[in-house]
Coordinates of C-alpha atoms and ligand atoms in Angstrom, one line a residue:
M191 CA 252.7 -120.6 -149.0
I192 CA 252.3 -121.6 -145.4
K193 CA 249.5 -120.0 -143.5
R194 CA 249.4 -118.0 -140.3
E195 CA 248.8 -120.1 -137.3
K196 CA 247.1 -118.8 -134.2
I197 CA 249.1 -118.5 -131.0
K198 CA 246.5 -120.5 -129.1
S199 CA 247.1 -123.5 -131.3
L200 CA 250.9 -123.1 -131.3
L201 CA 251.0 -123.0 -127.5
A202 CA 249.1 -126.3 -127.5
T203 CA 250.9 -128.2 -130.2
T204 CA 253.8 -130.7 -129.8
E205 CA 254.7 -130.7 -133.5
Y206 CA 258.1 -129.0 -133.1
N207 CA 260.8 -128.1 -135.6
R208 CA 258.6 -126.9 -138.4
E209 CA 258.2 -123.6 -140.1
V210 CA 255.4 -121.4 -138.9
I211 CA 254.1 -117.9 -139.5
V212 CA 252.8 -115.9 -136.5
M213 CA 251.2 -112.5 -136.6
G214 CA 250.3 -110.4 -133.7
W215 CA 251.0 -107.3 -131.6
V216 CA 254.2 -106.8 -129.7
R217 CA 253.6 -106.9 -125.9
T218 CA 257.3 -106.6 -124.9
F219 CA 260.7 -106.8 -126.5
R220 CA 263.5 -107.7 -124.1
N221 CA 267.3 -107.6 -124.5
N222 CA 267.0 -107.0 -128.3
Q223 CA 266.3 -110.7 -128.3
F224 CA 262.9 -111.9 -127.0
I225 CA 259.6 -110.6 -128.4
A226 CA 256.4 -111.5 -126.7
I227 CA 253.6 -111.3 -129.1
N228 CA 249.9 -111.7 -128.7
D229 CA 247.3 -112.2 -131.4
G230 CA 244.1 -112.2 -129.2
S231 CA 243.4 -115.9 -129.8
C232 CA 244.3 -116.5 -126.2
M233 CA 245.6 -114.6 -123.2
G234 CA 249.1 -116.2 -123.5
N235 CA 251.8 -114.7 -125.6
I236 CA 254.3 -116.6 -127.8
Q237 CA 257.9 -115.9 -127.4
I238 CA 259.9 -115.0 -130.6
V239 CA 263.7 -115.4 -130.4
V240 CA 265.5 -112.8 -132.5
D241 CA 268.9 -113.4 -133.9
F242 CA 269.9 -109.8 -133.2
N243 CA 273.4 -110.1 -134.6
N244 CA 272.0 -110.8 -138.0
T245 CA 269.0 -108.4 -137.8
P246 CA 269.5 -104.8 -139.0
E247 CA 269.5 -102.2 -136.2
E248 CA 266.8 -100.3 -138.1
L249 CA 264.4 -103.2 -137.9
L250 CA 265.1 -103.9 -134.3
K251 CA 264.2 -100.4 -133.4
R252 CA 260.8 -100.8 -134.9
I253 CA 259.9 -103.8 -132.7
T254 CA 258.1 -101.7 -130.1
T255 CA 255.2 -102.4 -127.7
G256 CA 251.9 -102.1 -129.7
A257 CA 253.5 -102.7 -133.2
S258 CA 252.0 -105.4 -135.3
V259 CA 254.4 -107.9 -136.8
A260 CA 254.6 -111.0 -139.0
I261 CA 257.1 -113.5 -138.0
T262 CA 258.3 -116.5 -140.0
G263 CA 260.4 -119.0 -138.1
T264 CA 260.9 -122.4 -136.7
L265 CA 258.7 -123.6 -133.8
I266 CA 261.0 -125.2 -131.3
E267 CA 260.8 -126.6 -127.8
S268 CA 261.8 -123.8 -125.5
L269 CA 265.0 -124.0 -123.5
G270 CA 264.1 -121.1 -121.3
K271 CA 261.8 -121.1 -118.3
G272 CA 258.2 -119.9 -118.5
Q273 CA 257.2 -121.3 -121.9
R274 CA 257.1 -124.6 -123.6
V275 CA 257.5 -123.5 -127.2
E276 CA 259.0 -120.5 -128.9
V277 CA 259.6 -119.4 -132.4
K278 CA 263.2 -118.9 -133.7
A279 CA 262.7 -116.1 -136.2
S280 CA 264.1 -116.3 -139.7
A281 CA 262.2 -113.3 -141.0
I282 CA 260.5 -110.3 -139.2
E283 CA 258.2 -108.0 -141.0
I284 CA 256.7 -104.9 -139.3
L285 CA 253.1 -104.7 -140.5
G286 CA 252.2 -101.6 -138.5
D287 CA 254.6 -99.4 -136.5
S288 CA 253.7 -98.1 -133.0
D289 CA 255.5 -95.0 -131.7
P290 CA 256.7 -96.1 -128.2
D291 CA 256.6 -92.5 -127.0
K292 CA 253.0 -92.1 -128.0
F293 CA 251.4 -95.6 -127.5
P294 CA 249.5 -95.3 -124.2
L295 CA 249.6 -98.9 -123.2
Q296 CA 252.9 -99.7 -121.5
P297 CA 253.9 -103.2 -120.3
K298 CA 252.8 -102.5 -116.8
K299 CA 249.6 -102.5 -114.8
H300 CA 247.3 -99.6 -115.7
S301 CA 244.2 -98.5 -113.7
L302 CA 240.8 -99.5 -115.0
E303 CA 239.9 -95.8 -114.9
F304 CA 242.8 -95.0 -117.2
L305 CA 241.9 -97.9 -119.5
R306 CA 238.4 -96.6 -119.8
E307 CA 239.7 -93.5 -121.4
I308 CA 241.5 -95.5 -124.0
A309 CA 238.7 -98.0 -124.5
H310 CA 239.7 -98.4 -128.2
L311 CA 243.0 -99.9 -127.1
R312 CA 242.0 -101.7 -123.8
F313 CA 241.0 -104.9 -125.7
R314 CA 244.8 -105.4 -126.0
T315 CA 245.2 -106.0 -122.3
N316 CA 244.9 -109.4 -120.6
T317 CA 242.1 -108.2 -118.4
F318 CA 239.9 -107.1 -121.3
N319 CA 240.8 -110.1 -123.4
A320 CA 239.4 -112.2 -120.6
V321 CA 236.4 -110.1 -119.9
F322 CA 235.3 -110.0 -123.6
K323 CA 235.9 -113.7 -124.1
V324 CA 233.7 -114.4 -121.1
R325 CA 231.1 -112.0 -122.5
H326 CA 231.2 -113.8 -125.8
A327 CA 230.8 -117.2 -124.1
L328 CA 227.8 -116.0 -122.1
A329 CA 226.1 -114.6 -125.2
F330 CA 226.6 -117.9 -127.0
A331 CA 225.4 -119.9 -124.0
I332 CA 222.2 -117.9 -123.8
H333 CA 221.4 -118.6 -127.4
Q334 CA 222.3 -122.3 -126.9
F335 CA 220.1 -122.6 -123.8
Y336 CA 217.0 -121.2 -125.5
N337 CA 217.7 -123.0 -128.8
E338 CA 217.9 -126.3 -127.0
R339 CA 214.5 -125.7 -125.4
G340 CA 212.8 -124.7 -128.6
F341 CA 212.4 -121.0 -128.0
V342 CA 212.2 -118.7 -131.0
Y343 CA 214.7 -115.7 -131.1
M344 CA 212.7 -112.5 -131.8
H345 CA 214.3 -109.3 -133.0
T346 CA 212.0 -106.6 -131.5
P347 CA 212.2 -103.0 -132.7
I348 CA 214.8 -100.6 -131.5
I349 CA 212.8 -97.6 -132.5
T350 CA 209.3 -97.6 -131.0
A351 CA 206.5 -95.3 -130.0
S352 CA 205.9 -97.0 -126.7
D353 CA 207.6 -96.8 -123.3
A354 CA 207.3 -100.4 -122.2
E355 CA 208.2 -99.7 -118.6
G356 CA 206.1 -96.6 -118.4
A357 CA 208.9 -94.9 -116.5
G358 CA 209.4 -92.1 -119.0
E359 CA 213.2 -92.6 -119.2
T360 CA 213.4 -92.8 -123.0
F361 CA 215.7 -91.2 -125.6
K362 CA 213.8 -89.4 -128.2
V363 CA 214.3 -90.3 -131.9
T364 CA 213.6 -87.5 -134.3
T365 CA 214.8 -85.9 -137.5
L366 CA 213.1 -82.6 -136.7
D367 CA 215.4 -79.5 -137.0
Y368 CA 216.0 -78.2 -133.5
D369 CA 216.3 -74.7 -134.8
Q370 CA 213.0 -74.8 -136.5
I371 CA 210.7 -77.1 -134.6
P372 CA 207.3 -77.3 -136.2
R373 CA 204.5 -76.4 -133.7
T374 CA 200.8 -77.2 -133.6
E375 CA 198.3 -74.4 -133.2
D376 CA 198.3 -74.9 -129.4
G377 CA 202.1 -74.6 -129.3
H378 CA 203.1 -78.3 -128.9
V379 CA 205.8 -79.9 -131.0
D380 CA 204.1 -81.1 -134.2
Y381 CA 205.3 -84.7 -134.4
A382 CA 203.1 -85.2 -137.5
E383 CA 206.0 -83.5 -139.3
D384 CA 208.6 -85.8 -137.9
F385 CA 210.1 -88.8 -139.7
F386 CA 207.6 -91.4 -138.4
G387 CA 204.7 -88.9 -138.2
R388 CA 204.6 -89.4 -134.5
A389 CA 206.8 -89.1 -131.4
T390 CA 209.2 -92.0 -131.2
N391 CA 212.0 -93.2 -128.9
L392 CA 214.6 -95.8 -128.4
T393 CA 213.2 -98.9 -126.8
V394 CA 213.6 -99.5 -123.1
S395 CA 212.5 -103.1 -123.4
G396 CA 211.4 -105.6 -126.1
Q397 CA 208.9 -107.1 -123.7
L398 CA 205.6 -105.8 -125.1
E399 CA 206.4 -107.0 -128.6
G400 CA 207.9 -110.2 -127.2
E401 CA 204.5 -110.9 -125.5
L402 CA 202.8 -110.7 -128.9
A403 CA 205.1 -113.3 -130.3
A404 CA 204.8 -115.5 -127.3
M405 CA 201.1 -115.5 -127.9
A406 CA 201.8 -117.4 -131.2
F407 CA 205.0 -119.3 -130.8
G408 CA 204.5 -120.3 -127.1
Q409 CA 208.0 -119.4 -126.1
I410 CA 210.3 -116.7 -127.4
Y411 CA 213.2 -114.7 -126.3
T412 CA 214.8 -111.4 -127.3
F413 CA 218.5 -110.5 -127.0
G414 CA 219.1 -106.9 -128.0
P415 CA 220.2 -103.4 -127.0
T416 CA 217.9 -101.3 -124.8
F417 CA 218.2 -97.7 -123.8
R418 CA 217.4 -95.8 -120.6
A419 CA 217.8 -92.1 -120.1
E420 CA 218.0 -92.5 -116.4
N421 CA 220.5 -90.2 -114.8
S422 CA 222.2 -92.9 -112.8
N423 CA 225.9 -92.5 -112.4
T424 CA 226.5 -95.9 -110.7
T425 CA 228.7 -98.9 -111.2
R426 CA 225.5 -100.9 -112.1
H427 CA 223.8 -98.6 -114.7
L428 CA 224.3 -97.9 -118.4
A429 CA 222.3 -95.8 -120.7
E430 CA 222.7 -98.5 -123.4
F431 CA 222.7 -102.1 -122.2
W432 CA 221.8 -105.5 -123.6
M433 CA 218.9 -107.4 -122.3
I434 CA 217.6 -111.0 -122.7
E435 CA 213.9 -111.2 -122.4
P436 CA 212.2 -114.6 -122.6
E437 CA 208.4 -114.8 -122.7
I438 CA 206.5 -118.0 -122.1
A439 CA 202.8 -118.8 -122.7
F440 CA 200.7 -121.0 -120.5
A441 CA 203.0 -120.3 -117.7
D442 CA 202.8 -118.7 -114.2
L443 CA 205.3 -117.0 -111.9
E444 CA 206.5 -120.4 -110.6
D445 CA 207.4 -121.5 -114.2
N446 CA 209.1 -118.1 -114.7
M447 CA 211.3 -118.5 -111.6
Q448 CA 212.2 -122.0 -112.7
L449 CA 213.2 -120.9 -116.2
A450 CA 215.3 -118.0 -114.8
E451 CA 217.1 -120.2 -112.3
D452 CA 217.8 -123.0 -114.9
M453 CA 219.0 -120.4 -117.3
M454 CA 221.4 -118.7 -114.9
K455 CA 222.9 -122.0 -113.8
Y456 CA 223.2 -123.2 -117.4
I457 CA 225.0 -120.1 -118.7
I458 CA 227.3 -119.8 -115.7
T459 CA 228.2 -123.4 -116.0
Y460 CA 229.0 -122.9 -119.7
A461 CA 231.3 -120.0 -118.9
V462 CA 233.1 -121.9 -116.1
E463 CA 233.7 -124.9 -118.4
N464 CA 234.6 -123.0 -121.5
C465 CA 236.5 -120.0 -120.2
K466 CA 238.7 -121.8 -117.6
E467 CA 241.9 -119.8 -118.5
E468 CA 240.0 -116.5 -118.5
I469 CA 238.1 -117.1 -115.2
E470 CA 241.3 -118.3 -113.5
F471 CA 243.0 -115.1 -114.6
L472 CA 240.1 -112.9 -113.4
N473 CA 240.0 -114.9 -110.1
A474 CA 243.7 -114.2 -109.5
R475 CA 243.3 -110.6 -110.6
L476 CA 240.5 -110.1 -108.0
L477 CA 242.5 -111.7 -105.3
E478 CA 245.4 -109.3 -105.9
D479 CA 242.9 -106.4 -105.8
E480 CA 241.4 -107.6 -102.6
K481 CA 244.8 -107.6 -100.9
T482 CA 244.9 -103.8 -101.3
K483 CA 241.7 -103.4 -99.4
P484 CA 241.3 -103.2 -95.6
Q485 CA 240.5 -106.6 -94.0
Q486 CA 236.8 -105.9 -93.3
E487 CA 236.1 -104.9 -96.9
R488 CA 237.5 -108.0 -98.4
S489 CA 235.2 -110.5 -99.9
E490 CA 234.8 -113.8 -98.1
L491 CA 234.7 -115.7 -101.3
S492 CA 236.9 -115.7 -104.4
L493 CA 235.4 -115.3 -107.8
I494 CA 235.5 -119.0 -108.5
D495 CA 234.0 -119.8 -105.1
K496 CA 231.2 -117.4 -105.8
L497 CA 230.4 -118.9 -109.1
N498 CA 230.4 -122.4 -107.7
F499 CA 228.3 -121.3 -104.8
C500 CA 225.6 -120.1 -107.1
L501 CA 225.7 -123.2 -109.1
N502 CA 225.5 -125.5 -106.1
N503 CA 222.7 -123.8 -104.2
D504 CA 219.0 -123.4 -104.9
F505 CA 218.0 -119.7 -105.1
E506 CA 216.2 -118.6 -102.0
R507 CA 212.6 -117.7 -102.8
L508 CA 210.5 -115.4 -100.6
T509 CA 207.9 -112.7 -100.9
Y510 CA 208.4 -109.0 -100.7
T511 CA 206.3 -109.0 -97.5
E512 CA 208.6 -111.6 -95.9
A513 CA 211.7 -109.7 -97.0
I514 CA 210.3 -106.5 -95.4
A515 CA 209.9 -108.3 -92.1
I516 CA 213.5 -109.5 -92.3
L517 CA 214.8 -106.1 -93.2
R518 CA 212.8 -104.2 -90.6
S519 CA 214.2 -106.2 -87.8
S520 CA 217.7 -106.4 -89.3
K521 CA 220.7 -105.0 -87.5
P522 CA 221.5 -102.2 -90.0
N523 CA 217.9 -101.1 -89.9
Q524 CA 217.7 -101.2 -86.1
K525 CA 221.1 -99.4 -85.8
K526 CA 220.0 -96.9 -88.5
Q527 CA 222.9 -97.9 -90.7
F528 CA 220.8 -98.1 -93.9
K529 CA 220.6 -94.9 -95.8
Y530 CA 216.9 -95.6 -96.4
L531 CA 215.4 -97.1 -93.3
I532 CA 212.7 -99.7 -93.8
N533 CA 209.7 -98.6 -91.7
E534 CA 206.6 -99.7 -93.5
W535 CA 205.3 -102.1 -96.1
G536 CA 205.2 -100.6 -99.5
A537 CA 208.7 -99.1 -99.5
D538 CA 210.7 -99.7 -102.6
L539 CA 213.9 -101.7 -101.9
Q540 CA 217.2 -99.9 -102.4
S541 CA 220.3 -101.7 -103.5
E542 CA 221.6 -101.6 -99.9
H543 CA 218.6 -103.7 -98.8
E544 CA 218.9 -106.1 -101.7
R545 CA 222.5 -106.6 -100.9
F546 CA 221.9 -107.1 -97.3
L547 CA 219.4 -109.9 -98.1
V548 CA 221.7 -111.6 -100.6
E549 CA 225.2 -111.1 -99.1
K550 CA 224.5 -111.0 -95.3
H551 CA 221.2 -112.7 -94.6
F552 CA 220.9 -115.6 -97.1
K553 CA 224.3 -115.6 -98.7
K554 CA 223.0 -116.8 -102.0
P555 CA 220.9 -115.6 -104.9
V556 CA 217.5 -114.6 -103.8
I557 CA 214.2 -114.4 -105.8
L558 CA 211.8 -111.9 -104.3
T559 CA 208.2 -112.1 -105.4
D560 CA 204.9 -110.5 -105.0
Y561 CA 205.8 -106.8 -104.7
P562 CA 203.4 -104.0 -103.9
A563 CA 201.5 -103.1 -107.1
D564 CA 202.3 -99.5 -106.7
I565 CA 206.1 -99.9 -107.2
K566 CA 205.8 -102.1 -110.2
S567 CA 204.8 -101.8 -113.9
F568 CA 201.3 -101.8 -115.2
Y569 CA 201.5 -105.1 -117.1
M570 CA 202.2 -107.3 -114.0
R571 CA 199.5 -109.7 -113.0
Q572 CA 197.4 -108.5 -110.0
N573 CA 197.3 -110.9 -107.1
E574 CA 194.2 -111.0 -104.9
P575 CA 194.6 -108.5 -102.0
D576 CA 196.1 -110.1 -98.9
A577 CA 194.3 -110.4 -95.5
E578 CA 195.2 -106.8 -94.7
G579 CA 193.9 -105.6 -98.1
R580 CA 197.3 -104.8 -99.5
K581 CA 197.6 -105.0 -103.3
T582 CA 200.5 -107.0 -104.8
V583 CA 201.5 -108.2 -108.2
A584 CA 203.0 -111.5 -109.4
A585 CA 206.5 -109.9 -109.9
M586 CA 209.9 -111.4 -109.3
D587 CA 213.3 -109.8 -109.0
I588 CA 216.4 -112.0 -108.8
L589 CA 219.1 -110.6 -106.6
F590 CA 222.8 -111.6 -106.9
P591 CA 225.7 -111.1 -104.5
G592 CA 227.7 -108.1 -105.4
I593 CA 225.2 -107.0 -108.0
G594 CA 221.8 -106.6 -106.5
E595 CA 219.0 -106.8 -109.1
M596 CA 220.1 -109.2 -111.9
I597 CA 216.7 -110.1 -113.3
G598 CA 213.3 -108.4 -113.2
G599 CA 210.1 -110.1 -114.4
S600 CA 206.6 -111.1 -113.7
Q601 CA 203.6 -113.1 -114.7
R602 CA 201.6 -110.8 -117.0
E603 CA 198.1 -109.5 -116.5
E604 CA 196.2 -111.5 -119.1
R605 CA 192.7 -110.4 -118.0
L606 CA 191.6 -107.4 -120.3
D607 CA 189.4 -105.7 -117.7
R608 CA 192.1 -105.8 -115.0
L609 CA 194.8 -104.6 -117.4
T610 CA 192.8 -101.7 -118.8
Q611 CA 191.7 -100.7 -115.3
R612 CA 195.3 -100.5 -114.2
M613 CA 196.3 -98.6 -117.3
E614 CA 193.6 -96.0 -116.5
E615 CA 194.9 -95.7 -112.9
L616 CA 198.4 -95.0 -114.2
N617 CA 197.3 -92.8 -117.1
I618 CA 198.8 -95.1 -119.7
P619 CA 197.1 -94.3 -123.0
Q620 CA 195.3 -97.3 -124.3
E621 CA 194.9 -96.1 -127.9
E622 CA 198.7 -96.2 -128.3
L623 CA 198.9 -99.8 -127.0
W624 CA 195.8 -101.1 -129.0
W625 CA 197.9 -103.9 -130.4
Y626 CA 199.1 -105.0 -126.9
L627 CA 195.5 -105.0 -125.7
D628 CA 194.4 -107.1 -128.7
T629 CA 196.3 -110.1 -127.4
R630 CA 194.0 -109.9 -124.4
K631 CA 191.0 -109.8 -126.6
F632 CA 191.9 -112.7 -129.0
G633 CA 192.9 -115.9 -127.3
S634 CA 194.5 -114.4 -124.2
A635 CA 196.4 -116.9 -122.0
P636 CA 198.4 -116.9 -118.8
H637 CA 202.0 -116.0 -119.6
A638 CA 205.1 -114.8 -117.9
G639 CA 208.6 -113.5 -118.7
F640 CA 211.6 -111.7 -117.4
G641 CA 214.5 -109.5 -118.4
L642 CA 218.1 -110.3 -117.6
G643 CA 220.5 -107.4 -117.8
F644 CA 223.4 -108.8 -119.8
E645 CA 226.1 -106.5 -118.5
R646 CA 225.1 -107.3 -114.9
L647 CA 225.6 -111.0 -115.7
V648 CA 229.0 -110.3 -117.3
L649 CA 229.9 -108.3 -114.2
F650 CA 229.0 -111.2 -111.9
V651 CA 230.9 -113.9 -113.9
T652 CA 234.0 -111.8 -114.5
G653 CA 234.2 -110.4 -111.0
M654 CA 234.7 -106.9 -112.4
T655 CA 233.3 -104.2 -110.2
N656 CA 232.2 -101.5 -112.7
I657 CA 229.6 -102.1 -115.4
R658 CA 231.6 -99.7 -117.7
D659 CA 234.3 -102.3 -117.9
V660 CA 232.2 -105.2 -119.3
I661 CA 230.8 -103.4 -122.4
A662 CA 233.1 -102.3 -125.1
F663 CA 232.1 -98.7 -125.3
P664 CA 229.9 -97.7 -122.4
R665 CA 227.3 -95.0 -122.6
F666 CA 226.5 -93.1 -119.5
P667 CA 225.6 -89.5 -118.6
K668 CA 227.9 -87.1 -120.3
N669 CA 229.8 -89.9 -122.1
A670 CA 229.3 -91.2 -125.6
E671 CA 233.0 -91.4 -126.7
F672 CA 234.0 -93.9 -129.4
Ligands
4AD471 O1 213.7 -104.6 -114.3 P1 213.7 -104.1 -115.7 O2 213.5 -102.6 -115.9 O3 212.6 -105.0 -116.4 C1 212.2 -104.8 -117.7 O4 212.6 -104.1 -118.5 C2 211.1 -105.8 -118.1 N1 210.5 -105.3 -119.3 C3 211.8 -107.2 -118.3 C4 210.8 -108.2 -118.6 O5 210.0 -108.6 -117.8 N2 210.8 -108.7 -119.9 O6 215.1 -104.5 -116.4 C5 215.5 -105.8 -116.5 C6 216.9 -106.0 -116.1 C7 217.3 -105.5 -114.6 O7 217.0 -106.6 -113.7 C8 218.7 -105.2 -114.7 O8 219.5 -106.4 -114.7 C9 218.9 -104.7 -116.1 O9 217.7 -105.1 -116.9 N3 218.9 -103.2 -116.2 C10 220.0 -102.5 -116.4 N4 221.3 -102.9 -116.7 C11 222.2 -101.9 -116.9 N5 221.9 -100.6 -116.9 C12 220.6 -100.2 -116.6 N6 220.3 -98.9 -116.6 C13 219.6 -101.2 -116.4 N7 218.3 -101.1 -116.1 C14 217.9 -102.4 -116.0
MG472 MG1 213.6 -104.0 -112.3

């Protein structure tokens, strides 16, 4: 028996006039004669030529958009325009019917909003084929990058009792019966009765456990799902997203920045080289999209230009303090166009400020460092106060055009006394993080790391504009369908 061949290899072959079997889903069926089928192996379809005079009417009727079919036939050089090869069908089998009156995907352009409602079927469109191929390539490239450099891949827990970012935006994990919640004598929920005997939640970051491993292996990374119960209904936030978190021992902020920049360039290069067809398609898609916008809202660079631009330029590095000076005297600040005006040192940067720096001022990725301690997490290494006595930490955020914050990281506070003092100031219970503090007691060492938001990376490389379109089944406030 001859085996099914993938459309990707059939479209590339020059071995004509042989029998082949193709299986896939019908995209279109024209003139009772030409079926375009797609099997997901590539974005292209293969054209099947049907001998309709010798095909029963009943069978022809079942060749509908969305149906899955098995075709046996001869691969021939195509006479028609638009394709090099086609299959002259000798046998057509319908594997799965698709009622054309009910199948929601029609051979026409659908809005991304509509496709989001049928996320279980949107993989079958060219756009989502391209997006998820790029997503795959980026994930693969990340593992390859770290593997080549001798990093150990750690799987950190999904269920945890800690809130690594200390932001209180966790999802609770419990098996307690909501209708009969056990209470302690003073009326609090009695977590001793719960599954783990204590309060637990989904992880917001694998960093703290990652640090433990880095203090043994020297360099590790995590790549896993993380969960945030922040009520952010934006095109950049998900309640469930994937994060890559490397952690390196015997390293400072400088090493951390270098690692992050090298990684970004490596993985974007990998995608550009290995997803040519997909990125060209997405580039063209974006150009079409841009045409529908008013002139002043159009992007100056195409997707491919933007990717190359990031690869060919060093990321701009500056401190938070320098950034504040630029922002304070910037036009949108002077003209009060920012929603949040920058008046004083210490203000947290909003996405409008980040985007101004990246897209208008520097026009390339920017690494901002040394943020005020008060707007960053407890574990970041404390810098010596500056001449004016202001306290900063050795933090870094990497900002990308069109995205804003892509990466957040820092050198870690390795000095036990400084760390515990900061935890006290922020009311972070030390008993619960005894294991974290232990690394500072037994062979503490300078170390650093960062977190890359995977979906934000996929957004950037695909040129998509809504983060809900680069993860298969997005989770966001009031939505957990599929
Ligand atoms: O800046 P964040 O909160 O940093 C951490 O979690 C650190 N523990 C990382 C580390 O140092 N190991 O998150 C890191 C990145 C952000 O820069 C952003 O790209 C992404 O994760 N991110 C989100 N992506 C999608 N939806 C959300 N709600 C996100 N929150 C953060
Ligand atoms: Mg951050």
